[in-house]
Coordinates of N, CA and C in Angstrom, one line a residue:
X66 N -3.0 -6.4 -5.9 CA -1.8 -5.8 -5.6 C -1.6 -5.6 -4.1
X67 N -0.7 -6.2 -3.5 CA -0.4 -6.0 -2.1 C 0.5 -4.8 -1.9
X68 N -0.1 -3.7 -1.5 CA 0.6 -2.4 -1.5 C 1.6 -2.3 -0.4
X69 N 1.4 -2.9 0.7 CA 2.4 -2.8 1.8 C 3.8 -3.3 1.3
X70 N 3.8 -4.5 0.7 CA 5.0 -5.1 0.2 C 5.5 -4.3 -1.1
X71 N 4.6 -3.9 -1.9 CA 4.9 -3.1 -3.1 C 5.8 -1.9 -2.8
X72 N 5.3 -1.2 -1.8 CA 6.0 0.1 -1.4 C 7.3 -0.3 -0.7
X73 N 7.3 -1.3 0.2 CA 8.5 -1.7 0.9 C 9.6 -2.1 0.0
X74 N 9.3 -3.0 -1.0 CA 10.3 -3.6 -1.8 C 10.7 -2.6 -3.0
X75 N 9.8 -1.8 -3.5 CA 10.1 -0.9 -4.5 C 11.0 0.2 -4.0
X76 N 10.7 0.7 -2.8 CA 11.5 1.8 -2.2 C 12.7 1.3 -1.4
X77 N 12.8 -0.1 -1.2 CA 13.8 -0.7 -0.4 C 13.8 -0.1 1.0
X78 N 12.6 0.0 1.6 CA 12.5 0.6 2.9 C 11.6 -0.3 3.8
X79 N 12.1 -0.6 5.0 CA 11.3 -1.4 5.9 C 10.5 -0.4 6.8
X80 N 9.2 -0.5 6.6 CA 8.4 0.5 7.4 C 8.4 0.3 8.9
X81 N 8.8 -0.9 9.3 CA 8.9 -1.2 10.8 C 10.3 -0.9 11.4
X82 N 11.2 -0.4 10.5 CA 12.6 -0.1 11.0 C 12.6 1.4 11.2
X83 N 12.7 1.8 12.5 CA 12.7 3.3 12.8 C 13.8 4.1 12.2
X84 N 14.9 3.5 11.8 CA 16.0 4.2 11.2 C 15.7 4.6 9.8
X85 N 14.8 3.9 9.1 CA 14.5 4.2 7.7 C 13.0 4.4 7.4
X86 N 12.1 4.2 8.4 CA 10.7 4.2 8.1 C 10.2 5.5 7.6
X87 N 10.9 6.7 7.8 CA 10.5 7.9 7.2 C 10.6 7.9 5.7
X88 N 11.3 7.0 5.1 CA 11.4 6.9 3.7 C 10.3 6.1 3.1
X89 N 9.5 5.4 3.9 CA 8.4 4.6 3.4 C 7.3 5.6 3.0
X90 N 7.2 6.0 1.7 CA 6.3 7.0 1.3 C 5.4 6.5 0.1
X91 N 4.2 6.0 0.5 CA 3.3 5.5 -0.5 C 3.0 6.5 -1.6
X92 N 3.1 7.8 -1.3 CA 2.7 8.8 -2.3 C 3.9 9.0 -3.3
X93 N 4.9 8.2 -3.3 CA 5.9 8.3 -4.3 C 5.3 8.0 -5.7
X94 N 5.6 8.9 -6.6 CA 5.1 8.8 -8.0 C 5.4 7.4 -8.6
X95 N 6.5 6.8 -8.3 CA 6.9 5.5 -8.8 C 5.9 4.4 -8.4
X96 N 5.4 4.5 -7.1 CA 4.4 3.6 -6.6 C 3.1 3.7 -7.4
X97 N 2.7 5.0 -7.6 CA 1.4 5.2 -8.3 C 1.6 4.7 -9.8
X98 N 2.7 5.0 -10.4 CA 3.0 4.5 -11.7 C 2.8 3.0 -11.8
X99 N 3.5 2.3 -10.9 CA 3.4 0.8 -10.9 C 1.9 0.3 -10.8
X100 N 1.2 0.9 -9.9 CA -0.2 0.5 -9.7 C -1.0 0.8 -10.9
X101 N -0.8 1.9 -11.5 CA -1.6 2.3 -12.8 C -1.2 1.3 -13.9
X102 N 0.1 1.0 -14.0 CA 0.6 0.1 -15.0 C -0.1 -1.3 -14.9
X103 N -0.1 -1.8 -13.7 CA -0.7 -3.1 -13.4 C -2.2 -3.1 -13.7
X104 N -2.9 -2.0 -13.3 CA -4.3 -1.8 -13.6 C -4.6 -1.8 -15.1
X105 N -3.8 -1.1 -15.8 CA -4.0 -1.0 -17.3 C -3.8 -2.3 -17.9
X106 N -2.7 -3.0 -17.6 CA -2.4 -4.3 -18.2 C -3.6 -5.3 -17.8
X107 N -4.0 -5.2 -16.6 CA -5.1 -6.1 -16.1 C -6.4 -5.8 -16.9
X108 N -6.7 -4.6 -17.1 CA -7.9 -4.2 -17.9 C -7.8 -4.7 -19.4
X109 N -6.6 -4.5 -20.0 CA -6.4 -4.9 -21.3 C -6.4 -6.4 -21.5
X110 N -6.1 -7.1 -20.5 CA -6.1 -8.6 -20.6 C -7.4 -9.2 -20.1
X111 N -8.3 -8.3 -19.7 CA -9.6 -8.9 -19.2 C -9.5 -9.6 -17.8
X112 N -8.5 -9.3 -17.1 CA -8.3 -9.9 -15.8 C -8.7 -8.9 -14.7
X113 N -9.2 -9.4 -13.6 CA -9.6 -8.5 -12.5 C -8.3 -8.1 -11.7
X114 N -8.4 -6.9 -11.1 CA -7.3 -6.4 -10.4 C -7.8 -5.7 -9.1
X115 N -7.3 -6.1 -8.0 CA -7.7 -5.5 -6.7 C -6.5 -5.0 -5.9
X116 N -6.8 -4.2 -5.0 CA -5.7 -3.6 -4.1 C -6.0 -3.9 -2.7
X117 N -5.0 -4.4 -2.0 CA -5.1 -4.5 -0.5 C -3.9 -3.8 0.1
X118 N -4.0 -3.7 1.4 CA -2.9 -3.0 2.2 C -3.4 -1.7 2.7
X119 N -2.5 -1.0 3.3 CA -2.8 0.3 3.9 C -3.3 1.3 2.9
X120 N -2.7 1.3 1.7 CA -3.1 2.2 0.7 C -4.6 2.1 0.4
X121 N -5.1 0.9 0.3 CA -6.6 0.7 0.0 C -7.5 1.4 1.0
X122 N -7.1 1.4 2.3 CA -7.9 2.0 3.3 C -7.6 3.5 3.5
X123 N -6.7 4.1 2.8 CA -6.4 5.5 2.9 C -7.4 6.3 2.0
X124 N -8.3 7.1 2.5 CA -9.4 7.7 1.7 C -8.8 8.5 0.5
X125 N -7.7 9.2 0.7 CA -7.2 10.0 -0.4 C -6.6 9.1 -1.4
X126 N -5.8 8.1 -1.0 CA -5.2 7.2 -2.0 C -6.2 6.4 -2.7
X127 N -7.4 6.2 -2.1 CA -8.5 5.4 -2.7 C -8.9 6.2 -4.0
X128 N -8.9 7.5 -3.9 CA -9.3 8.3 -5.1 C -8.3 8.1 -6.2
X129 N -7.0 8.1 -5.8 CA -6.0 7.8 -6.8 C -6.1 6.4 -7.4
X130 N -6.5 5.4 -6.6 CA -6.7 4.1 -7.1 C -7.9 4.0 -8.1
X131 N -8.9 4.8 -7.7 CA -10.1 4.9 -8.6 C -9.6 5.4 -10.0
X132 N -8.9 6.5 -9.9 CA -8.4 7.1 -11.1 C -7.4 6.3 -11.9
X133 N -6.8 5.3 -11.3 CA -5.9 4.3 -12.0 C -6.7 3.2 -12.6
X134 N -8.0 3.1 -12.3 CA -8.8 2.0 -12.9 C -9.1 0.9 -11.9
X135 N -8.6 1.0 -10.7 CA -8.9 0.0 -9.7 C -10.3 0.1 -9.2
X136 N -11.0 -1.0 -9.1 CA -12.4 -0.9 -8.7 C -12.7 -1.8 -7.4
X137 N -11.7 -2.6 -7.1 CA -11.8 -3.5 -5.9 C -10.8 -3.2 -4.9
X138 N -11.2 -2.8 -3.7 CA -10.3 -2.5 -2.6 C -10.6 -3.4 -1.4
X139 N -9.5 -3.8 -0.8 CA -9.6 -4.6 0.4 C -9.0 -3.9 1.6
X140 N -9.8 -3.6 2.6 CA -9.3 -2.7 3.7 C -9.9 -3.2 5.0
X141 N -9.4 -2.6 6.1 CA -10.0 -2.8 7.4 C -11.4 -2.3 7.4
X142 N -12.3 -3.0 8.1 CA -13.7 -2.6 8.1 C -13.9 -1.2 8.6
X143 N -13.1 -0.7 9.6 CA -13.2 0.6 10.1 C -12.9 1.7 9.1
X144 N -12.2 1.4 8.0 CA -11.8 2.3 7.0 C -12.9 2.6 6.0
X145 N -13.8 1.6 5.9 CA -14.8 1.6 4.8 C -15.7 2.9 4.8
X146 N -16.3 3.3 5.9 CA -17.2 4.5 5.8 C -16.4 5.8 5.3
X147 N -15.2 6.0 5.8 CA -14.5 7.2 5.3 C -14.1 7.1 3.9
X148 N -13.6 5.9 3.5 CA -13.3 5.7 2.1 C -14.5 5.9 1.2
X149 N -15.6 5.4 1.5 CA -16.8 5.6 0.8 C -17.2 7.0 0.7
X150 N -17.1 7.7 1.8 CA -17.5 9.2 1.8 C -16.6 10.0 0.8
X151 N -15.3 9.7 0.9 CA -14.4 10.5 0.0 C -14.6 10.1 -1.5
X152 N -14.8 8.8 -1.7 CA -15.0 8.4 -3.1 C -16.3 8.9 -3.7
X153 N -17.3 9.1 -2.9 CA -18.6 9.7 -3.3 C -18.5 11.2 -3.6
X154 N -17.4 11.8 -3.1 CA -17.2 13.3 -3.2 C -16.5 13.6 -4.5
X155 N -16.1 12.6 -5.3 CA -15.3 12.9 -6.5 C -15.9 12.1 -7.7
X156 N -15.7 12.7 -8.9 CA -16.2 12.0 -10.1 C -15.0 11.2 -10.6
X157 N -15.4 10.2 -11.4 CA -14.3 9.4 -12.1 C -13.4 10.3 -12.9
X158 N -14.0 11.2 -13.6 CA -13.1 12.1 -14.4 C -12.2 12.9 -13.6
X159 N -12.6 13.4 -12.4 CA -11.7 14.2 -11.5 C -10.6 13.2 -11.0
X160 N -11.0 12.0 -10.6 CA -10.0 11.1 -10.1 C -8.9 10.8 -11.2
X161 N -9.4 10.6 -12.4 CA -8.4 10.3 -13.5 C -7.5 11.5 -13.7
X162 N -8.1 12.7 -13.7 CA -7.3 13.9 -13.9 C -6.2 14.1 -12.8
X163 N -6.7 13.8 -11.6 CA -5.8 13.8 -10.4 C -4.6 12.9 -10.6
X164 N -4.9 11.7 -11.0 CA -3.8 10.7 -11.3 C -2.8 11.2 -12.3
X165 N -3.4 11.7 -13.4 CA -2.5 12.2 -14.5 C -1.6 13.3 -14.0
X166 N -2.1 14.2 -13.1 CA -1.2 15.2 -12.5 C -0.2 14.6 -11.5
X167 N -0.7 13.7 -10.7 CA 0.2 13.1 -9.7 C 1.4 12.3 -10.4
X168 N 1.1 11.7 -11.6 CA 2.1 11.0 -12.3 C 3.2 11.9 -12.9
X169 N 2.9 13.2 -13.0 CA 3.8 14.2 -13.5 C 4.8 14.7 -12.4
X170 N 4.4 14.4 -11.2 CA 5.2 14.8 -10.0 C 6.5 14.1 -10.0
X171 N 7.5 14.7 -9.4 CA 8.8 14.1 -9.3 C 9.2 13.5 -8.0
X172 N 8.4 13.9 -6.9 CA 8.7 13.5 -5.6 C 7.4 13.2 -4.8
X173 N 7.5 12.5 -3.7 CA 6.3 12.3 -2.9 C 5.8 13.6 -2.3
X174 N 6.7 14.5 -2.0 CA 6.2 15.8 -1.5 C 5.4 16.6 -2.6
X175 N 5.8 16.5 -3.8 CA 5.0 17.1 -4.9 C 3.6 16.5 -5.0
X176 N 3.6 15.2 -4.9 CA 2.2 14.5 -4.9 C 1.4 15.0 -3.7
X177 N 2.0 15.0 -2.5 CA 1.3 15.5 -1.3 C 0.8 16.9 -1.5
X178 N 1.6 17.8 -2.1 CA 1.2 19.2 -2.3 C 0.1 19.3 -3.3
X179 N 0.1 18.4 -4.3 CA -1.0 18.4 -5.3 C -2.3 18.0 -4.6
X180 N -2.2 16.9 -3.8 CA -3.4 16.4 -3.1 C -3.9 17.4 -2.1
X181 N -3.0 18.1 -1.5 CA -3.4 19.1 -0.5 C -4.3 20.2 -1.1
X182 N -4.1 20.5 -2.4 CA -4.9 21.5 -3.1 C -6.3 21.0 -3.5
X183 N -6.4 19.6 -3.5 CA -7.7 19.1 -4.0 C -8.6 18.5 -2.9
X184 N -8.1 18.3 -1.7 CA -8.9 17.8 -0.6 C -8.9 18.7 0.6
X185 N -10.0 18.7 1.3 CA -10.2 19.5 2.5 C -10.9 18.7 3.6
X186 N -10.5 18.9 4.8 CA -11.1 18.2 5.9 C -12.0 19.2 6.6
X187 N -13.3 18.8 6.8 CA -14.2 19.7 7.4 C -14.9 19.1 8.6
X188 N -15.4 19.9 9.4 CA -16.0 19.5 10.7 C -17.5 19.8 10.7
X189 N -18.3 18.8 10.9 CA -19.8 19.0 11.0 C -20.1 19.6 12.4
X190 N -20.6 20.8 12.5 CA -20.9 21.4 13.8 C -21.9 20.7 14.7
X191 N -22.8 20.0 14.1 CA -23.8 19.3 14.8 C -23.2 18.0 15.5
X192 N -22.5 17.2 14.7 CA -22.0 16.0 15.3 C -20.6 16.1 15.8
X193 N -19.9 17.1 15.3 CA -18.5 17.2 15.7 C -17.6 16.3 14.9
X194 N -18.2 15.5 14.0 CA -17.4 14.6 13.2 C -16.6 15.3 12.1
X195 N -15.4 14.9 12.0 CA -14.5 15.5 11.0 C -14.3 14.6 9.8
X196 N -14.5 15.1 8.6 CA -14.3 14.2 7.5 C -13.7 14.9 6.3
X197 N -13.3 14.2 5.3 CA -12.6 14.7 4.1 C -13.5 14.6 2.9
X198 N -13.4 15.7 2.1 CA -14.1 15.7 0.8 C -13.2 16.3 -0.3
X199 N -13.5 16.0 -1.5 CA -12.8 16.6 -2.6 C -13.2 18.1 -2.7
X200 N -12.2 18.9 -2.8 CA -12.3 20.4 -2.7 C -13.3 21.0 -3.7
X201 N -13.6 20.3 -4.8 CA -14.5 20.9 -5.8 C -15.9 20.8 -5.3
X202 N -16.2 20.0 -4.3 CA -17.5 19.9 -3.8 C -17.8 21.0 -2.8
X203 N -19.1 21.4 -2.7 CA -19.4 22.4 -1.7 C -19.3 21.9 -0.3
X204 N -18.8 22.8 0.6 CA -18.8 22.4 2.0 C -20.2 22.6 2.5
X205 N -20.8 21.5 3.2 CA -22.2 21.6 3.7 C -22.4 22.9 4.5
X206 N -23.5 23.5 4.4 CA -23.8 24.7 5.2 C -23.6 24.4 6.7
X207 N -23.0 25.3 7.4 CA -22.8 25.1 8.8 C -21.5 24.4 9.2
X208 N -20.9 23.6 8.2 CA -19.6 23.0 8.5 C -18.5 24.0 8.2
X209 N -17.4 23.8 8.9 CA -16.3 24.7 8.6 C -15.1 24.0 8.3
X210 N -14.2 24.6 7.5 CA -13.0 24.0 7.2 C -12.1 24.0 8.4
X211 N -11.7 22.8 8.8 CA -10.9 22.7 10.0 C -9.4 22.7 9.8
X212 N -8.9 22.0 8.9 CA -7.5 21.9 8.6 C -7.3 21.3 7.2
X213 N -6.1 21.4 6.7 CA -5.8 20.7 5.5 C -5.5 19.3 5.8
X214 N -5.8 18.4 4.9 CA -5.6 17.0 5.1 C -4.1 16.6 5.3
X215 N -3.3 17.2 4.4 CA -1.9 16.9 4.5 C -1.1 18.0 5.2
X216 N -0.3 17.7 6.1 CA 0.5 18.6 6.8 C 2.0 18.4 6.4
X217 N 2.6 19.5 6.1 CA 4.0 19.3 5.7 C 4.9 19.0 6.9
X218 N 5.8 18.1 6.6 CA 6.7 17.7 7.8 C 7.9 18.4 7.7

């Protein structure tokens, strides 16, 4: 699934056009529904399904992809460590439950608000490195919550 084109053509928004790029919202529930539908059909037919594009390299969206049944992601190599870290902080059951809740949302903002409740960005005091984890996991001792992952615009 090429997600850059999927989002652009589904939402009829050119992400490179400054006049409409604000409407390019990958967290739109319709996009998530399409990805889940393709993943389900792929699984039922015994065919592999992978995701490429910006969504695959987004650590939070990677959790949603996992919950949709996607197991193969293609992303920039610089995205791999953070995506791995976030995926390791969540169980498959939690990812599936998160997708079920996100699919009930009516708008991209509702999906963002839902995700905001489940993820937190923390800062390691020793290294100064900031990273994202699923909120149900314990924050490592000494690390402090720095900010919410999603900021309302």
